[in-house]
Amino acid sequence: MLQTLPAGAPGAETPAAPILQLVGVRKTFGGFTAVQGIDLDVREGEFLTIVGPSGSGKTTLLRMLAGMDTPSEGNITLHGELINDIPPNRRPTCLVFQSLALFPHKSVGENIAFPLKVKGVDAAARKARALELMRVVRLPEDYFDKNVMKCSGGERQRVALARAFAYDPEVLFFDEPLSALDYKLKKALEKELKDLHRETGKTFIYITHSLEEAMVMSDRIGVMRAGRLVQVGTPEEIYGAPVDRFVSEFVGEVNTIRVKREADGGWAGVDVPGRFTLAPPRDGTALDEAFVVVRPEFMRFLGPGDSADNRLEGIVYNEYSLGSRIQYQIRVDAGAAGEKVFLVELSRSRALPPGTDRAVTLGWDAADAFTLGS
Amino acid sequence: MADIALAPAAESPAQLRLARRLSAGARCAIPVALLLGIGFLAPLMAIFGYAFATPRSFDVFRSFTLENFATLFDPANTVWVSFVWSCGLALTTVAILAVVAYPIAYGLNVVFGRWSPFISVLFVFPLFVSENVRLYGWVLFYIKNGVLDGTLKWLGLSGGPEVLFTPGITLFGMVYTYLPFMLFPMTLGLALVPRDLIDAARDLGAGRLFIWREIELPLAMPGILIGMLLTFVLAIGATAEAKILGGQSIIVISHDIEIAFTYSQNWPLGSAMAVVVTFFIGGLTLFALSKLDLDRMLGRR
């Protein structure tokens, strides 16, 4: 069935070998490179989310993992065995489609029991297992004979999930299955999915363009851009230590200032006049030009006598209520470039008195900002 | 409907009643209703009237007798043989076509790719030529010293098989003639099967045959059944194949009807036959359509 890698190949005989390993995976369609240079180790039992804007190659990556596409270059190994050319029906993996791909002519029970029917399990055992899985995904028992097309969006998600579990895969893939649902249901199902991940202990690889979704559910997140994995790390690492401006902007709103090194070793703003104090870049490289990236929630307003490593004078142009938090849009005089907009986010209890057009002083500490080379 | 909702409130109840009686849809349907009334329903009524007229007369709507039907159902009469031939040939045609058209329909959807439109046109193209002309073409092909026989002899082989003017060649002609009518509904039916479902079934461990039996065939069934119904209804009324290719080695029911109207000048008997055949096919079609729950098969309910 599965080809075994020759001895000495990466990932073959190491003790804590990852369940799924990608080495130098590349996929081209004609002259178009969809995915390239993917090196990734997936640990057994983890919830890994791949995020990226549309067209970043995340679906192509997933299709290769599920066996619906073959890599043009590189190796995909499962438990150290090369699976590049193993067709999807002979892989112990299962994909929950974006469309869910439920069989419209079959009932809820028949859909869930489909993989069991493939394996030749007899009807009684199929039904018992399907009902068991329906309990796991919190579907009422009397849905067994219900037409699957009569189910609501949330119920269909559960049917698709139960059907995937019925296959008893080692790794489950998810291709944005929640993207078509309304916000509230999506939030509820994200948490349920995380619970199910805990309860089943299976390895989940989830694909989405919504970082919010990734943050809630994942143990680790991989960020994709233009066919490459830019950064892989825990949600905290992705949020707190992005490797470049793309990741920092993808993870949330940011204020970015371009700076260059002065003769005295200090930093001067390029698009905003002034001198700034910077934390050294995370990777320790010496830079002559850099970007200072500050998240709106790390900005604050300075009163008389308050101190901060960096400060800017501006005018409150607009304020938005985000529920428990308030975001301010501040216009700062940027000299020749006109004005530059900065975002400041405060919890409601620390909000300014309402009203726009007032002059304010923004401040942030060097330790709260990222210094990025690109 | 929409114009009722948008009607100003000041309109009188009488105007509203008129608007409701003739909705936009009904008004749009007037031309086709008139056409069907004159071109379809009126001749049908005339045939129905003739079926109860005195045999070998033109006393339509002025006489009433069941004698024509009595003649038809008289076992001594051979009309039932023609009817059995027509049904048998139609059923066999449908069965052969289902097997022949399925791989082509599958190919048009999945395999042929950018050649699909071209191949579709090849199947449609013969329809531009009159059916009789095409059938005479086959006669020229199969006839003694014709294209097949002549070519084989010219190559020094013994001549071609003598297949012309047999029931078998009639069946061949029918399969040939009705292929597009099976192929295109079937192609459409197969096109309605989402590729995602095939991928999902495969991902859940199913092999090709299992996917075909459990997913592809049931979901393509509406198209397949419509193709079968269409070809059956057309084939049961076929005459040209039996006359031209079959050389009247067998007489089909529609040929019997034609003879009654022409040589025999017995319009009432011909009409009675037509009425029986019409009711048979109509009943069969309605029965099939009632069993064929399209919405359910397409998963819309």
XYZ file of C-alpha atoms in Angstrom, chain A residues 17-356:
340
model
C 8.565 12.074 14.235
C 5.739 14.337 13.122
C 2.584 12.644 11.846
C 2.639 14.620 8.622
C 5.736 16.129 7.100
C 6.171 18.318 4.041
C 9.618 18.845 2.550
C 10.185 21.287 -0.302
C 6.675 20.874 -1.645
C 5.953 22.749 -4.835
C 2.974 22.692 -7.195
C 2.781 24.243 -10.621
C -0.164 24.367 -13.006
C 1.222 24.919 -16.477
C 3.466 27.955 -16.060
C 1.817 29.074 -12.841
C 3.419 28.241 -9.500
C 0.623 27.897 -6.958
C 2.675 26.676 -4.021
C 6.443 26.516 -3.473
C 9.096 25.790 -0.880
C 6.705 24.408 1.716
C 8.492 22.795 4.668
C 6.128 21.909 7.463
C 5.967 19.402 10.304
C 2.533 18.638 11.678
C 2.514 17.157 15.173
C 0.190 14.342 16.068
C -3.011 15.627 17.680
C -2.452 19.294 16.993
C -4.903 21.796 15.545
C -2.982 23.571 12.805
C -4.567 26.342 10.801
C -3.241 27.632 7.497
C -4.356 31.202 6.848
C -3.797 33.400 3.867
C -5.653 35.698 1.492
C -7.483 34.127 -1.438
C -5.055 32.970 -4.104
C -2.254 32.411 -1.596
C -2.186 28.696 -2.425
C -3.714 27.326 0.765
C -6.406 25.301 -1.028
C -3.819 23.836 -3.421
C -1.725 22.838 -0.404
C -4.737 21.177 1.191
C -5.661 19.311 -2.011
C -2.145 17.868 -2.122
C -2.391 16.789 1.508
C -5.769 15.144 0.824
C -4.435 13.423 -2.309
C -6.572 15.240 -4.877
C -3.488 16.854 -6.381
C 0.053 15.519 -6.654
C 3.011 17.743 -5.770
C 5.180 18.761 -8.731
C 8.219 18.593 -6.451
C 8.980 17.657 -2.865
C 7.763 14.985 -0.484
C 4.703 14.561 1.687
C 5.106 11.848 4.295
C 2.602 10.428 6.741
C 4.153 8.539 9.678
C 7.368 8.647 7.684
C 5.835 6.964 4.637
C 5.810 8.783 1.334
C 2.219 9.463 0.261
C 2.722 11.809 -2.722
C 0.985 9.441 -5.147
C -1.448 7.635 -2.855
C -5.001 8.381 -4.073
C -7.436 9.955 -1.585
C -9.483 6.775 -1.154
C -6.400 4.957 0.143
C -5.198 7.682 2.515
C -6.140 7.635 6.201
C -7.079 11.301 5.872
C -10.391 12.996 5.291
C -11.374 16.393 3.972
C -14.391 18.424 5.047
C -15.176 20.405 1.907
C -16.010 24.079 1.779
C -19.290 23.052 0.098
C -19.515 20.193 2.638
C -20.254 17.876 -0.345
C -23.097 16.110 1.437
C -24.923 13.551 -0.700
C -28.267 15.219 -1.401
C -30.121 11.992 -2.197
C -29.205 10.368 1.104
C -30.551 10.920 4.602
C -28.493 12.296 7.484
C -27.847 8.741 8.699
C -26.902 7.428 5.244
C -24.512 10.327 4.739
C -22.758 9.670 8.031
C -22.658 5.908 7.442
C -21.295 6.263 3.886
C -17.630 5.502 4.732
C -18.800 2.492 6.759
C -20.831 1.210 3.803
C -17.697 1.549 1.668
C -15.837 -0.634 4.173
C -18.606 -3.236 3.990
C -19.894 -2.815 7.549
C -23.337 -4.416 7.904
C -26.451 -2.243 8.148
C -27.102 -2.686 11.883
C -23.528 -1.843 12.887
C -23.565 1.108 10.472
C -26.648 2.531 12.108
C -25.289 2.064 15.617
C -22.032 3.823 14.759
C -23.828 6.638 12.903
C -26.096 7.273 15.902
C -23.059 7.284 18.171
C -21.353 9.882 15.964
C -24.538 11.939 15.822
C -24.353 12.167 19.620
C -20.711 13.238 19.400
C -21.510 16.108 17.021
C -24.668 16.958 18.985
C -27.266 16.022 16.368
C -30.632 14.797 17.688
C -31.197 11.059 17.209
C -34.433 11.519 15.218
C -32.434 13.250 12.479
C -31.207 9.855 11.313
C -33.863 9.551 8.591
C -34.112 13.281 7.866
C -33.330 14.449 4.334
C -29.952 16.095 4.587
C -31.022 18.981 2.318
C -33.751 19.882 4.829
C -31.162 20.488 7.550
C -30.044 23.990 8.506
C -26.537 25.271 7.760
C -25.248 24.436 11.234
C -26.790 20.950 11.166
C -25.192 20.241 7.789
C -21.804 21.173 9.245
C -22.341 18.582 11.952
C -23.386 15.943 9.410
C -20.246 16.608 7.351
C -18.128 16.396 10.475
C -19.756 13.164 11.662
C -19.292 11.658 8.183
C -15.589 12.534 8.304
C -15.269 10.973 11.772
C -17.022 7.831 10.503
C -14.101 7.311 8.117
C -11.921 7.272 11.250
C -9.091 9.251 9.653
C -5.790 9.982 11.330
C -5.771 13.527 10.001
C -8.817 15.668 9.263
C -8.615 18.516 6.785
C -11.048 21.414 6.732
C -11.425 23.706 3.740
C -13.142 26.789 5.164
C -16.270 24.840 6.092
C -17.649 27.671 8.237
C -17.278 30.455 5.678
C -20.923 30.395 4.525
C -22.448 30.676 7.999
C -23.648 33.751 9.850
C -21.377 35.270 12.462
C -23.039 33.981 15.598
C -23.338 30.375 14.392
C -19.771 30.517 13.131
C -18.504 31.583 16.555
C -20.461 28.790 18.259
C -19.236 26.119 15.806
C -15.616 27.296 16.092
C -15.736 26.549 19.805
C -17.512 23.225 19.220
C -14.891 22.226 16.695
C -12.172 23.022 19.208
C -14.010 20.903 21.800
C -14.329 18.040 19.311
C -10.640 18.305 18.586
C -9.935 17.864 22.301
C -12.413 15.015 22.686
C -11.251 13.009 19.660
C -7.526 13.761 19.923
C -7.234 13.689 16.113
C -4.913 15.884 14.099
C -6.828 18.765 12.510
C -5.531 20.877 9.644
C -7.821 23.779 8.990
C -7.749 26.260 6.134
C -9.293 29.694 6.294
C -8.817 33.244 5.150
C -10.121 34.502 8.488
C -7.406 34.975 11.033
C -10.009 35.517 13.721
C -11.192 31.944 13.109
C -7.611 30.691 13.224
C -6.845 32.529 16.474
C -9.829 31.033 18.313
C -9.220 27.407 17.380
C -5.598 26.711 16.595
C -2.641 25.358 18.496
C -0.448 26.674 15.699
C -1.051 28.923 12.721
C 0.752 28.973 9.408
C 0.459 32.175 7.392
C 0.630 31.804 3.596
C 1.382 34.469 1.071
C 1.826 34.055 -2.691
C 2.364 30.294 -2.462
C 4.804 30.356 0.431
C 4.470 29.696 4.140
C 5.686 32.990 5.585
C 5.456 32.135 9.270
C 4.378 29.176 11.373
C 3.818 29.581 15.097
C 1.410 29.675 17.996
C -1.334 32.329 17.846
C 0.672 34.331 20.412
C 3.803 34.213 18.259
C 1.910 35.207 15.128
C 0.228 38.063 16.930
C 3.056 39.168 19.154
C 6.059 38.542 16.909
C 5.140 38.739 13.240
C 8.100 38.168 10.912
C 7.149 40.870 8.434
C 4.659 43.625 7.696
C 2.424 41.225 5.706
C 1.909 38.973 8.722
C 1.515 41.911 11.106
C -1.129 43.492 8.883
C -2.874 40.194 8.252
C -3.229 39.522 11.951
C -4.940 42.819 12.710
C -4.915 46.560 12.238
C -1.529 48.216 12.609
C 0.131 51.625 12.520
C 3.266 51.567 10.413
C 6.010 54.185 10.297
C 8.923 53.939 7.897
C 12.206 54.915 9.538
C 15.871 55.195 8.554
C 19.037 55.221 10.614
C 20.707 58.555 11.231
C 24.460 59.237 11.457
C 24.271 59.300 15.275
C 22.723 55.816 15.361
C 19.190 57.039 16.168
C 16.132 56.557 13.934
C 14.314 59.281 12.002
C 10.870 58.953 10.443
C 10.636 58.909 6.649
C 6.873 59.345 6.218
C 6.298 61.104 9.575
C 8.734 63.725 10.804
C 10.402 63.107 14.121
C 12.833 60.796 15.829
C 11.806 57.441 17.258
C 13.099 54.965 19.770
C 13.020 51.403 18.420
C 13.355 47.989 19.966
C 16.087 46.000 18.205
C 14.771 43.749 15.407
C 13.752 40.321 16.665
C 16.226 38.432 14.472
C 19.069 40.785 15.500
C 19.981 41.917 11.982
C 21.486 45.354 11.564
C 19.169 47.518 9.491
C 19.546 50.903 7.888
C 15.895 51.167 6.999
C 13.035 49.627 8.928
C 9.341 49.722 9.657
C 7.960 50.427 13.091
C 4.696 48.564 13.520
C 2.446 49.418 16.482
C -0.932 47.801 17.114
C -3.731 50.290 17.928
C -4.244 48.718 21.358
C -0.629 49.480 22.311
C -1.063 53.167 21.552
C -2.253 55.504 24.286
C -3.089 59.150 24.750
C -0.612 61.110 26.844
C -1.779 63.695 29.337
C 0.466 66.454 30.720
C 3.304 64.823 32.645
C 2.774 61.326 31.135
C 5.858 59.796 29.582
C 6.407 57.346 26.733
C 9.341 56.286 24.558
C 7.723 57.814 21.488
C 5.163 60.549 21.018
C 3.255 62.194 18.156
C 0.925 65.194 18.083
C -2.362 64.813 16.208
C -6.046 65.641 15.939
C -8.938 63.268 16.662
C -10.681 62.891 13.328
C -13.161 60.127 14.070
C -14.097 57.618 16.719
C -15.682 54.188 16.286
C -17.356 52.114 18.927
C -16.224 48.461 18.812
C -18.500 47.460 21.683
C -16.312 47.083 24.727
C -13.560 49.098 23.031
C -13.343 52.396 21.199
C -11.113 53.062 18.236
C -9.888 56.546 17.399
C -8.684 57.758 14.042
C -5.976 60.331 14.603
C -4.583 62.569 11.856
C -0.946 63.459 12.332
C 0.760 66.201 10.332
C 3.245 64.383 8.094
C 4.999 67.396 6.575
C 5.357 67.179 2.818
C 3.254 63.970 2.624
C 0.240 65.821 4.065
C -1.381 63.811 6.818
C -0.983 60.282 8.094
C -3.753 58.439 9.918
C -3.012 56.538 13.128
C -5.367 54.202 14.954
C -5.627 54.089 18.736
C -7.808 51.551 20.520
C -8.822 51.937 24.149
C -11.130 50.048 26.444
C -14.351 51.958 27.074
C -13.434 52.693 30.684
C -10.351 54.617 29.573
C -12.054 56.442 26.693
C -11.638 60.141 26.003
C -14.659 62.348 26.537
C -16.689 62.178 23.284
C -15.976 64.727 20.590
C -13.752 65.040 17.550
